[in-house]
XYZ file of N, CA and C in Angstrom:
747
model
N 0.842 -1.191 0.000
C 0.000 0.000 0.000
C 0.878 1.241 0.000
N 0.439 2.297 -0.671
C 1.211 3.542 -0.673
C 1.153 4.225 0.686
N 2.064 5.183 0.903
C 2.037 5.950 2.146
C 0.735 6.731 2.242
N 0.250 6.951 3.467
C -1.044 7.613 3.664
C -1.086 8.997 3.023
N 0.026 9.727 3.066
C 0.049 11.079 2.511
C -0.183 11.066 1.002
N 0.210 9.964 0.349
C 0.049 9.868 -1.098
C -1.410 9.743 -1.514
N -2.279 9.388 -0.587
C -3.700 9.258 -0.918
C -4.308 10.591 -1.313
N -3.838 11.664 -0.670
C -4.415 12.980 -0.942
C -3.893 13.503 -2.271
N -4.803 13.840 -3.145
C -4.467 14.391 -4.449
C -3.551 15.597 -4.272
N -2.499 15.672 -5.075
C -1.513 16.754 -5.040
C -0.706 16.800 -3.744
N -0.781 15.731 -2.955
C -0.047 15.708 -1.696
C -0.436 16.839 -0.770
N -1.715 17.169 -0.733
C -2.198 18.338 0.009
C -1.826 18.270 1.490
N -1.072 19.258 1.950
C -0.660 19.313 3.346
C -1.826 19.708 4.243
N -1.830 19.142 5.441
C -2.830 19.411 6.480
C -4.202 18.818 6.156
N -4.323 18.096 5.051
C -5.604 17.461 4.743
C -5.881 16.370 5.772
N -7.128 16.259 6.168
C -7.508 15.297 7.201
C -8.429 14.216 6.638
N -8.354 13.068 7.257
C -9.281 11.987 6.929
C -10.629 12.294 7.565
N -11.676 12.339 6.750
C -13.015 12.663 7.239
C -13.890 11.415 7.154
N -14.554 11.106 8.247
C -15.396 9.917 8.281
C -16.722 10.127 7.577
N -16.667 10.267 6.268
C -17.893 10.436 5.483
C -18.674 9.124 5.449
N -19.912 9.215 5.010
C -20.747 8.022 4.887
C -20.116 7.027 3.916
N -19.549 7.550 2.822
C -18.911 6.671 1.836
C -17.701 5.962 2.432
N -16.900 6.671 3.210
C -15.711 6.075 3.826
C -16.103 4.987 4.819
N -17.080 5.259 5.646
C -17.517 4.270 6.639
C -18.148 3.055 5.974
N -18.904 3.300 4.912
C -19.513 2.189 4.172
C -18.442 1.323 3.529
N -17.408 1.972 2.983
C -16.315 1.226 2.368
C -15.630 0.329 3.388
N -15.398 0.854 4.564
C -14.751 0.043 5.604
C -15.604 -1.172 5.951
N -16.911 -0.966 6.105
C -17.815 -2.084 6.406
C -17.807 -3.108 5.279
N -17.847 -2.618 4.039
C -17.899 -3.521 2.892
C -16.619 -4.329 2.737
N -15.484 -3.670 2.909
C -14.217 -4.389 2.766
C -14.033 -5.386 3.901
N -14.498 -5.035 5.074
C -14.447 -6.001 6.184
C -15.252 -7.251 5.843
N -16.410 -7.060 5.232
C -17.240 -8.197 4.828
C -16.578 -9.003 3.718
N -15.955 -8.309 2.769
C -15.279 -8.989 1.662
C -14.099 -9.814 2.170
N -13.344 -9.257 3.108
C -12.229 -9.994 3.700
C -12.745 -11.228 4.438
N -13.814 -11.062 5.203
C -14.370 -12.184 5.946
C -14.844 -13.305 5.041
N -15.380 -12.945 3.887
C -15.896 -13.942 2.948
C -14.858 -14.385 1.919
N -13.685 -13.728 1.933
C -12.646 -13.984 0.917
C -13.262 -13.882 -0.474
N -13.904 -12.745 -0.707
C -14.725 -12.566 -1.894
C -14.170 -11.463 -2.792
N -14.996 -11.027 -3.750
C -14.633 -9.944 -4.655
C -15.626 -8.806 -4.512
N -15.110 -7.582 -4.708
C -15.910 -6.374 -4.549
C -15.598 -5.416 -5.686
N -16.589 -4.625 -6.064
C -16.390 -3.602 -7.087
C -16.814 -2.249 -6.517
N -15.851 -1.340 -6.364
C -16.122 0.038 -5.949
C -16.030 0.904 -7.198
N -17.133 1.535 -7.594
C -17.163 2.219 -8.882
C -17.833 3.582 -8.775
N -17.561 4.406 -9.757
C -18.161 5.737 -9.801
C -17.279 6.676 -10.597
N -17.775 7.868 -10.832
C -17.047 8.840 -11.640
C -15.737 9.237 -10.970
N -14.825 9.763 -11.766
C -13.509 10.164 -11.282
C -13.612 11.275 -10.246
N -12.786 11.172 -9.212
C -12.702 12.235 -8.218
C -13.620 12.099 -7.029
N -14.363 11.007 -6.945
C -15.320 10.857 -5.853
C -14.764 10.089 -4.655
N -13.479 9.741 -4.678
C -12.844 9.192 -3.479
C -12.780 7.682 -3.379
N -12.901 6.973 -4.501
C -12.876 5.505 -4.452
C -11.543 4.979 -3.930
N -10.472 5.390 -4.581
C -9.143 4.903 -4.193
C -8.813 5.311 -2.767
N -9.126 6.542 -2.420
C -8.855 7.047 -1.074
C -9.560 6.184 -0.034
N -10.837 5.921 -0.243
C -11.622 5.164 0.734
C -11.130 3.729 0.859
N -10.819 3.111 -0.270
C -10.330 1.727 -0.250
C -8.993 1.649 0.484
N -8.078 2.564 0.173
C -6.777 2.554 0.840
C -6.918 2.774 2.339
N -7.761 3.746 2.718
C -7.944 4.047 4.144
C -8.512 2.842 4.888
N -9.460 2.153 4.285
C -10.056 0.978 4.929
C -9.045 -0.150 5.076
N -8.253 -0.378 4.046
C -7.298 -1.481 4.093
C -6.161 -1.223 5.077
N -5.806 0.034 5.300
C -4.770 0.323 6.293
C -5.214 -0.085 7.696
N -6.504 -0.049 7.921
C -7.044 -0.453 9.223
C -7.290 -1.956 9.275
N -7.851 -2.494 8.197
C -8.326 -3.878 8.213
C -7.300 -4.910 7.766
N -6.392 -4.509 6.877
C -5.438 -5.487 6.327
C -4.113 -4.813 6.001
N -3.500 -4.153 6.980
C -2.313 -3.342 6.691
C -1.119 -4.117 6.145
N -1.005 -5.389 6.480
C 0.178 -6.158 6.086
C -0.089 -7.205 5.008
N -1.334 -7.282 4.554
C -1.652 -8.331 3.579
C -2.375 -7.782 2.345
N -2.375 -6.458 2.192
C -3.029 -5.836 1.035
C -1.982 -5.415 0.016
N -2.249 -5.731 -1.248
C -1.312 -5.432 -2.335
C -2.064 -4.729 -3.449
N -1.543 -3.583 -3.862
C -2.248 -2.716 -4.805
C -1.563 -2.730 -6.163
N -2.352 -2.946 -7.222
C -1.840 -2.941 -8.587
C -2.346 -1.710 -9.316
N -1.454 -1.091 -10.069
C -1.838 -0.016 -10.978
C -1.467 -0.469 -12.377
N -2.445 -0.594 -13.244
C -2.223 -1.141 -14.572
C -2.372 -0.061 -15.633
N -1.709 -0.282 -16.753
C -1.793 0.665 -17.861
C -3.159 0.555 -18.533
N -3.432 1.470 -19.452
C -4.702 1.472 -20.166
C -4.824 0.222 -21.036
N -5.980 -0.425 -20.973
C -6.216 -1.617 -21.774
C -5.349 -2.794 -21.379
N -5.233 -3.120 -20.085
C -4.328 -4.188 -19.655
C -4.781 -5.556 -20.146
N -3.823 -6.396 -20.438
C -4.053 -7.780 -20.846
C -3.747 -8.691 -19.665
N -4.111 -9.987 -19.747
C -3.695 -10.916 -18.692
C -2.190 -10.900 -18.451
N -1.417 -10.701 -19.510
C 0.042 -10.617 -19.343
C 0.409 -9.441 -18.433
N -0.255 -8.290 -18.635
C 0.012 -7.126 -17.793
C -0.338 -7.403 -16.335
N -1.438 -8.122 -16.116
C -1.850 -8.444 -14.748
C -0.845 -9.386 -14.099
N -0.381 -10.371 -14.859
C 0.644 -11.277 -14.322
C 1.873 -10.496 -13.860
N 2.357 -9.621 -14.724
C 3.551 -8.856 -14.378
C 3.267 -7.851 -13.255
N 2.039 -7.302 -13.221
C 1.673 -6.400 -12.143
C 1.669 -7.106 -10.793
N 1.161 -8.327 -10.772
C 1.163 -9.107 -9.539
C 2.582 -9.486 -9.133
N 3.390 -9.847 -10.109
C 4.785 -10.203 -9.834
C 5.496 -9.045 -9.133
N 5.250 -7.838 -9.631
C 5.875 -6.647 -9.049
C 5.281 -6.312 -7.686
N 3.942 -6.340 -7.589
C 3.277 -5.973 -6.334
C 3.646 -6.923 -5.201
N 3.775 -8.203 -5.529
C 4.111 -9.212 -4.518
C 5.605 -9.284 -4.236
N 6.369 -8.517 -5.013
C 7.826 -8.449 -4.859
C 8.466 -9.822 -4.923
N 8.110 -10.555 -5.954
C 8.654 -11.896 -6.120
C 10.091 -11.820 -6.633
N 10.939 -12.732 -6.202
C 12.353 -12.685 -6.597
C 12.569 -13.213 -8.013
N 13.743 -12.895 -8.570
C 14.121 -13.419 -9.872
C 13.416 -12.739 -11.024
N 13.411 -13.431 -12.159
C 12.780 -12.917 -13.367
C 11.418 -13.562 -13.577
N 10.463 -12.831 -14.132
C 9.145 -13.411 -14.394
C 9.245 -14.546 -15.413
N 8.503 -15.628 -15.225
C 8.489 -16.710 -16.209
C 8.020 -16.208 -17.571
N 8.529 -16.802 -18.615
C 8.165 -16.362 -19.960
C 6.876 -17.005 -20.454
N 6.635 -18.223 -20.046
C 5.448 -18.935 -20.533
C 4.265 -18.688 -19.597
N 3.084 -18.359 -20.154
C 1.912 -18.074 -19.320
C 1.559 -19.198 -18.346
N 1.667 -20.436 -18.777
C 1.306 -21.549 -17.902
C 2.212 -21.576 -16.678
N 3.509 -21.397 -16.913
C 4.456 -21.396 -15.806
C 4.235 -20.187 -14.896
N 3.921 -19.060 -15.520
C 3.676 -17.829 -14.751
C 2.462 -18.020 -13.843
N 1.395 -18.587 -14.399
C 0.183 -18.791 -13.613
C 0.424 -19.753 -12.459
N 1.200 -20.794 -12.705
C 1.499 -21.743 -11.637
C 2.283 -21.077 -10.513
N 3.215 -20.206 -10.887
C 3.980 -19.477 -9.881
C 3.061 -18.594 -9.042
N 2.220 -17.810 -9.709
C 1.331 -16.903 -8.990
C 0.355 -17.661 -8.097
N -0.209 -18.722 -8.608
C -1.162 -19.497 -7.803
C -0.481 -20.097 -6.582
N 0.760 -20.532 -6.766
C 1.487 -21.089 -5.630
C 1.730 -20.045 -4.561
N 2.157 -18.865 -4.979
C 2.415 -17.785 -4.019
C 1.121 -17.345 -3.344
N 0.053 -17.245 -4.120
C -1.224 -16.777 -3.582
C -1.936 -17.838 -2.742
N -1.361 -19.009 -2.649
C -1.916 -20.049 -1.789
C -1.199 -20.117 -0.438
N -0.089 -19.382 -0.310
C 0.738 -19.485 0.891
C 0.110 -18.808 2.100
N -0.594 -17.713 1.874
C -1.274 -16.992 2.952
C -2.383 -16.154 2.339
N -3.332 -15.761 3.175
C -4.427 -14.935 2.667
C -3.922 -13.537 2.338
N -4.364 -13.034 1.182
C -3.996 -11.692 0.751
C -5.218 -10.979 0.166
N -5.200 -9.647 0.247
C -6.206 -8.821 -0.413
C -5.523 -8.140 -1.596
N -6.025 -8.374 -2.783
C -5.463 -7.788 -3.994
C -6.371 -6.655 -4.461
N -5.793 -5.482 -4.651
C -6.557 -4.300 -5.048
C -6.168 -3.931 -6.472
N -7.133 -3.910 -7.357
C -6.903 -3.504 -8.741
C -7.492 -2.112 -8.929
N -6.600 -1.110 -8.916
C -7.052 0.269 -9.076
C -7.168 0.612 -10.557
N -7.912 1.665 -10.865
C -8.171 2.081 -12.246
C -8.747 0.921 -13.061
N -9.646 0.191 -12.439
C -10.206 -1.004 -13.083
C -11.068 -0.681 -14.294
N -11.427 0.589 -14.477
C -12.223 0.950 -15.658
C -11.461 0.719 -16.952
N -10.142 0.567 -16.872
C -9.332 0.333 -18.066
C -9.362 -1.119 -18.526
N -9.910 -1.989 -17.699
C -9.894 -3.412 -18.036
C -11.098 -3.799 -18.885
N -10.871 -4.746 -19.757
C -11.937 -5.316 -20.560
C -12.315 -6.696 -20.051
N -13.148 -7.375 -20.807
C -13.661 -8.675 -20.383
C -12.545 -9.682 -20.123
N -11.549 -9.734 -21.012
C -10.477 -10.717 -20.869
C -9.694 -10.514 -19.582
N -9.428 -9.250 -19.241
C -8.681 -8.961 -18.024
C -9.480 -9.354 -16.783
N -10.777 -9.005 -16.764
C -11.610 -9.405 -15.633
C -11.691 -10.927 -15.522
N -11.760 -11.597 -16.654
C -11.814 -13.057 -16.652
C -10.547 -13.643 -16.031
N -9.425 -12.975 -16.245
C -8.191 -13.499 -15.657
C -8.247 -13.402 -14.132
N -8.779 -12.308 -13.621
C -8.951 -12.197 -12.171
C -9.880 -13.299 -11.657
N -10.948 -13.557 -12.394
C -11.867 -14.629 -11.991
C -11.143 -15.969 -11.971
N -10.279 -16.185 -12.975
C -9.511 -17.420 -13.049
C -8.647 -17.598 -11.793
N -7.986 -16.536 -11.352
C -7.147 -16.627 -10.154
C -7.992 -16.857 -8.906
N -9.094 -16.121 -8.812
C -9.924 -16.221 -7.610
C -10.624 -17.574 -7.528
N -11.045 -18.109 -8.666
C -11.747 -19.391 -8.690
C -10.848 -20.575 -8.337
N -9.548 -20.436 -8.577
C -8.651 -21.566 -8.365
C -8.709 -22.046 -6.911
N -8.747 -23.340 -6.717
C -8.889 -23.898 -5.375
C -7.674 -23.651 -4.493
N -6.507 -23.418 -5.124
C -5.301 -23.198 -4.332
C -5.245 -21.803 -3.716
N -5.693 -20.813 -4.469
C -5.465 -19.434 -4.060
C -6.316 -19.053 -2.851
N -5.777 -18.139 -2.053
C -6.431 -17.677 -0.839
C -6.444 -16.149 -0.874
N -7.429 -15.600 -1.587
C -7.420 -14.167 -1.860
C -8.820 -13.563 -1.793
N -8.828 -12.251 -1.537
C -9.996 -11.406 -1.781
C -9.544 -10.374 -2.806
N -10.464 -9.924 -3.657
C -10.114 -8.983 -4.721
C -11.035 -7.772 -4.648
N -10.424 -6.581 -4.675
C -11.193 -5.337 -4.683
C -10.882 -4.588 -5.973
N -11.907 -4.397 -6.804
C -11.782 -3.575 -8.000
C -12.236 -2.160 -7.660
N -11.431 -1.170 -8.035
C -11.820 0.231 -7.841
C -11.669 0.932 -9.183
N -12.769 1.449 -9.708
C -12.674 2.063 -11.025
C -13.915 2.843 -11.401
N -13.889 3.397 -12.589
C -14.986 4.203 -13.092
C -16.188 3.378 -13.496
N -17.178 4.066 -14.039
C -18.425 3.404 -14.401
C -18.229 2.282 -15.409
N -17.176 2.374 -16.227
C -17.000 1.366 -17.265
C -16.737 -0.016 -16.686
N -16.020 -0.086 -15.560
C -15.766 -1.402 -14.983
C -17.078 -2.029 -14.513
N -17.992 -1.190 -14.011
C -19.319 -1.691 -13.617
C -20.065 -2.236 -14.833
N -20.003 -1.482 -15.939
C -20.714 -1.897 -17.145
C -20.160 -3.201 -17.705
N -18.823 -3.329 -17.731
C -18.206 -4.553 -18.249
C -18.587 -5.756 -17.389
N -18.487 -5.588 -16.085
C -18.805 -6.697 -15.195
C -20.275 -7.091 -15.295
N -21.150 -6.100 -15.381
C -22.581 -6.389 -15.432
C -23.004 -7.074 -16.727
N -22.201 -6.906 -17.773
C -22.534 -7.553 -19.045
C -22.216 -9.040 -19.044
N -21.402 -9.488 -18.094
C -20.945 -10.878 -18.077
C -21.503 -11.597 -16.845
N -22.510 -12.452 -17.027
C -23.137 -13.124 -15.884
C -22.157 -13.905 -15.005
N -21.151 -14.558 -15.630
C -20.205 -15.353 -14.846
C -19.353 -14.466 -13.937
N -19.085 -13.246 -14.401
C -18.327 -12.304 -13.587
C -19.229 -11.651 -12.536
N -20.402 -11.212 -12.976
C -21.341 -10.535 -12.089
C -21.685 -11.399 -10.877
N -21.898 -12.673 -11.106
C -22.316 -13.564 -10.029
C -21.240 -13.749 -8.971
N -20.008 -13.400 -9.304
C -18.914 -13.579 -8.355
C -18.582 -12.312 -7.557
N -19.208 -11.201 -7.907
C -18.982 -9.971 -7.148
C -19.880 -9.984 -5.917
N -19.250 -10.024 -4.755
C -19.971 -10.142 -3.494
C -20.631 -8.821 -3.101
N -19.922 -7.713 -3.333
C -20.438 -6.394 -2.955
C -20.172 -5.402 -4.077
N -21.196 -4.621 -4.407
C -21.079 -3.503 -5.341
C -21.253 -2.220 -4.537
N -20.326 -1.294 -4.673
C -20.470 -0.008 -3.981
C -20.270 1.138 -4.956
N -21.298 1.953 -5.101
C -21.227 3.108 -5.997
C -20.816 4.345 -5.209
N -19.863 5.096 -5.772
C -19.438 6.363 -5.188
C -20.080 7.507 -5.968
N -20.662 8.443 -5.236
C -21.354 9.565 -5.858
C -20.820 10.878 -5.275
N -21.405 11.996 -5.727
C -20.995 13.308 -5.238
C -21.244 13.438 -3.736
N -20.476 14.328 -3.107
C -20.764 14.662 -1.716
C -22.174 15.246 -1.629
N -22.992 14.791 -0.706
C -24.340 15.349 -0.561
C -24.264 16.846 -0.240
N -25.077 17.643 -0.908
C -25.057 19.095 -0.673
C -25.311 19.438 0.782
N -26.141 18.640 1.416
C -26.489 18.919 2.814
C -25.325 18.670 3.768
N -24.285 17.958 3.302
C -23.166 17.606 4.173
C -21.868 18.302 3.786
N -21.893 19.062 2.694
C -20.651 19.657 2.189
C -19.989 20.559 3.223
N -20.755 21.436 3.856
C -20.166 22.361 4.836
C -19.432 21.600 5.940
N -20.099 20.623 6.505
C -19.526 19.866 7.616
C -18.286 19.103 7.178
N -18.347 18.472 6.020
C -17.234 17.659 5.540
C -16.027 18.518 5.201
N -16.252 19.610 4.483
C -15.138 20.427 4.009
C -14.461 21.190 5.156
N -15.211 21.650 6.122
C -14.575 22.326 7.261
C -13.747 21.348 8.090
N -14.143 20.083 8.099
C -13.354 19.071 8.809
C -12.174 18.592 7.965
N -12.311 18.704 6.653
C -11.304 18.198 5.725
C -10.004 18.995 5.765
N -10.112 20.338 5.828
C -8.898 21.148 5.810
C -9.097 22.405 6.665
N -8.075 22.777 7.458
C -8.240 23.899 8.399
C -8.506 25.255 7.754
N -8.127 25.470 6.487
C -8.376 26.797 5.909
C -9.869 27.069 5.744
N -10.696 26.003 5.742
C -12.135 26.189 5.578
C -12.864 26.358 6.912
N -12.142 26.151 8.018
C -12.793 26.157 9.331
C -13.430 27.501 9.662
N -12.817 28.599 9.200
C -13.349 29.939 9.513
C -14.006 30.596 8.301
N -14.139 29.857 7.214
C -14.751 30.422 6.008
C -16.256 30.576 6.191
N -16.816 31.533 5.496
C -18.259 31.736 5.546
C -18.965 30.498 4.984
N -19.915 29.912 5.720
C -20.604 28.711 5.242
C -21.256 28.902 3.870
N -21.797 30.090 3.639
C -22.412 30.357 2.349
C -21.397 30.332 1.217
N -20.167 30.753 1.502
C -19.117 30.728 0.489
C -18.738 29.295 0.150
N -18.721 28.432 1.150
C -18.435 27.014 0.898
C -19.505 26.424 -0.018
N -20.754 26.738 0.259
C -21.843 26.258 -0.599
C -21.671 26.756 -2.035
N -21.277 28.019 -2.169
C -21.130 28.619 -3.489
C -19.969 27.974 -4.273
N -18.859 27.715 -3.571
C -17.719 27.069 -4.221
C -18.109 25.681 -4.713
N -18.879 24.979 -3.923
C -19.302 23.635 -4.342
C -20.200 23.711 -5.565
N -21.117 24.667 -5.561
C -22.038 24.809 -6.689
C -21.327 25.294 -7.950
N -20.358 26.210 -7.785
C -19.685 26.811 -8.937
C -18.608 25.921 -9.541
N -17.826 25.253 -8.683
C -16.618 24.603 -9.204
C -16.329 23.210 -8.656
N -16.629 22.950 -7.400
C -16.265 21.649 -6.826
C -17.235 20.544 -7.232
N -18.519 20.866 -7.278
C -19.544 19.929 -7.747
C -19.530 18.607 -6.989
N -19.278 18.669 -5.686
C -19.336 17.465 -4.870
C -18.189 16.503 -5.065
N -17.136 16.931 -5.737
C -15.982 16.063 -6.003
C -14.855 16.387 -5.031
N -14.393 15.395 -4.297
C -13.290 15.610 -3.364
C -12.040 16.059 -4.113
N -11.815 15.504 -5.293
C -10.621 15.882 -6.049
C -10.671 17.353 -6.445
N -11.852 17.834 -6.828
C -11.991 19.263 -7.133
C -11.737 20.112 -5.897
N -12.249 19.657 -4.758
C -12.031 20.401 -3.520
C -10.546 20.470 -3.166
N -9.816 19.398 -3.428
C -8.372 19.402 -3.151
C -7.670 20.425 -4.034
N -7.999 20.441 -5.327
C -7.374 21.406 -6.242
C -7.662 22.842 -5.819
N -8.913 23.110 -5.485
C -9.305 24.454 -5.059
C -8.569 24.848 -3.780
N -8.506 23.926 -2.840
C -7.834 24.200 -1.568
C -6.353 24.481 -1.770
N -5.716 23.699 -2.639
C -4.287 23.904 -2.889
C -4.033 25.287 -3.499
N -4.848 25.685 -4.461
C -4.700 27.021 -5.057
C -4.951 28.120 -4.019
N -5.963 27.913 -3.182
C -6.270 28.908 -2.145
C -5.107 29.073 -1.172
N -4.475 27.969 -0.812
C -3.329 28.049 0.099
C -2.209 28.895 -0.513
N -1.994 28.700 -1.819
C -0.974 29.515 -2.500
C -1.359 30.990 -2.493
N -2.649 31.267 -2.797
C -3.119 32.650 -2.833
C -3.069 33.312 -1.463
N -3.434 32.577 -0.432
C -3.409 33.126 0.922
C -1.987 33.433 1.374
N -1.074 32.588 0.948
C 0.336 32.817 1.289
C 0.859 34.091 0.618
N 0.492 34.284 -0.651
C 0.943 35.468 -1.378
C 0.350 36.748 -0.799
N -0.894 36.658 -0.340
C -1.565 37.842 0.197
C -1.394 37.998 1.708
N -0.651 37.082 2.307
C -0.383 37.138 3.749
C -1.682 37.215 4.548
N -2.598 36.328 4.220
C -3.869 36.285 4.930
C -4.171 34.851 5.346
N -4.975 34.700 6.371
C -5.398 33.385 6.831
C -6.898 33.188 6.633
N -7.496 34.069 5.865
C -8.940 34.031 5.672
C -9.284 33.761 4.214
N -10.181 32.825 3.974
C -10.685 32.570 2.629
C -11.725 33.631 2.294
N -11.488 34.369 1.232
C -12.408 35.426 0.830
C -12.980 35.139 -0.548
N -14.047 35.856 -0.875
C -14.663 35.665 -2.184
C -13.719 36.097 -3.302
N -12.937 37.144 -3.075
C -11.965 37.584 -4.078
C -10.922 36.501 -4.343
N -10.455 35.868 -3.296
C -9.485 34.785 -3.459
C -10.101 33.610 -4.210
N -11.347 33.320 -3.897
C -12.035 32.225 -4.574
C -12.132 32.494 -6.077
N -12.451 33.719 -6.443
C -12.540 34.052 -7.870
C -11.164 34.010 -8.530
N -10.126 34.319 -7.780
C -8.760 34.173 -8.293
C -8.467 32.709 -8.584
N -8.939 31.827 -7.709
C -8.769 30.385 -7.935
C -9.522 29.949 -9.183
N -10.735 30.468 -9.360
C -11.513 30.113 -10.545
C -10.749 30.444 -11.829
N -9.977 31.520 -11.810
C -9.204 31.884 -12.985
C -8.104 30.867 -13.295
N -7.731 30.095 -12.272
C -6.698 29.074 -12.449
C -7.288 27.751 -12.940
N -8.505 27.450 -12.515
C -9.058 26.126 -12.794
C -10.163 26.144 -13.837
N -10.505 27.326 -14.333
C -11.552 27.396 -15.336
C -12.951 27.359 -14.752
N -13.089 27.664 -13.437
C -14.394 27.705 -12.814
C -15.107 28.999 -13.128
N -16.249 29.244 -12.475
C -17.057 30.439 -12.754
C -16.389 31.682 -12.177
């Protein structure tokens, strides 16, 4: 798993972990998936906190047995094999023949229980998902699998009954609820703690649109602007200066 600070987009300093409904639900779901040694799909549009929530939950529930893969666009089974080889830090050189490679991976994945996290799963097609099913179905392996990706991974999985039937939990990530934005954002970063609540609502409506990633970008720009102006207060003028940087209103 990556360092906790790496979870925050742009490495935002002073950002805090906020116990949102989505984060708490993710922890409950992953706990259930680990208990059942099953597969889960966390999906939704970009910037809604899927990777963040999954990483945060696994640091609590499976800190020493979780392995995260990041795959290139359009990954093949070969890419997944090599991704697992790297994530598991296996010694030597990867086997050249697929049969030998699969036997190696299955042997390693049978030695102890592990949670395998496939991030950016929206890039995978049917063949790649089928390869994960092949590993999980094998009687030797002792694994749980968490897919985290955009809507496309949900669509691909739902089109294939054999894959769909093996997903134990589906969790959709959506925008931050408007009714909770003030509370969440003031807890998320200290620069918002003294900001006018109405201004927070306006920033969400104008530019953030319920996306944590958008809020991180806005906050980072605001920190730069506040430093230049030697102020500790978020103002409407500063917010409009940020909009000029990000293309907001």
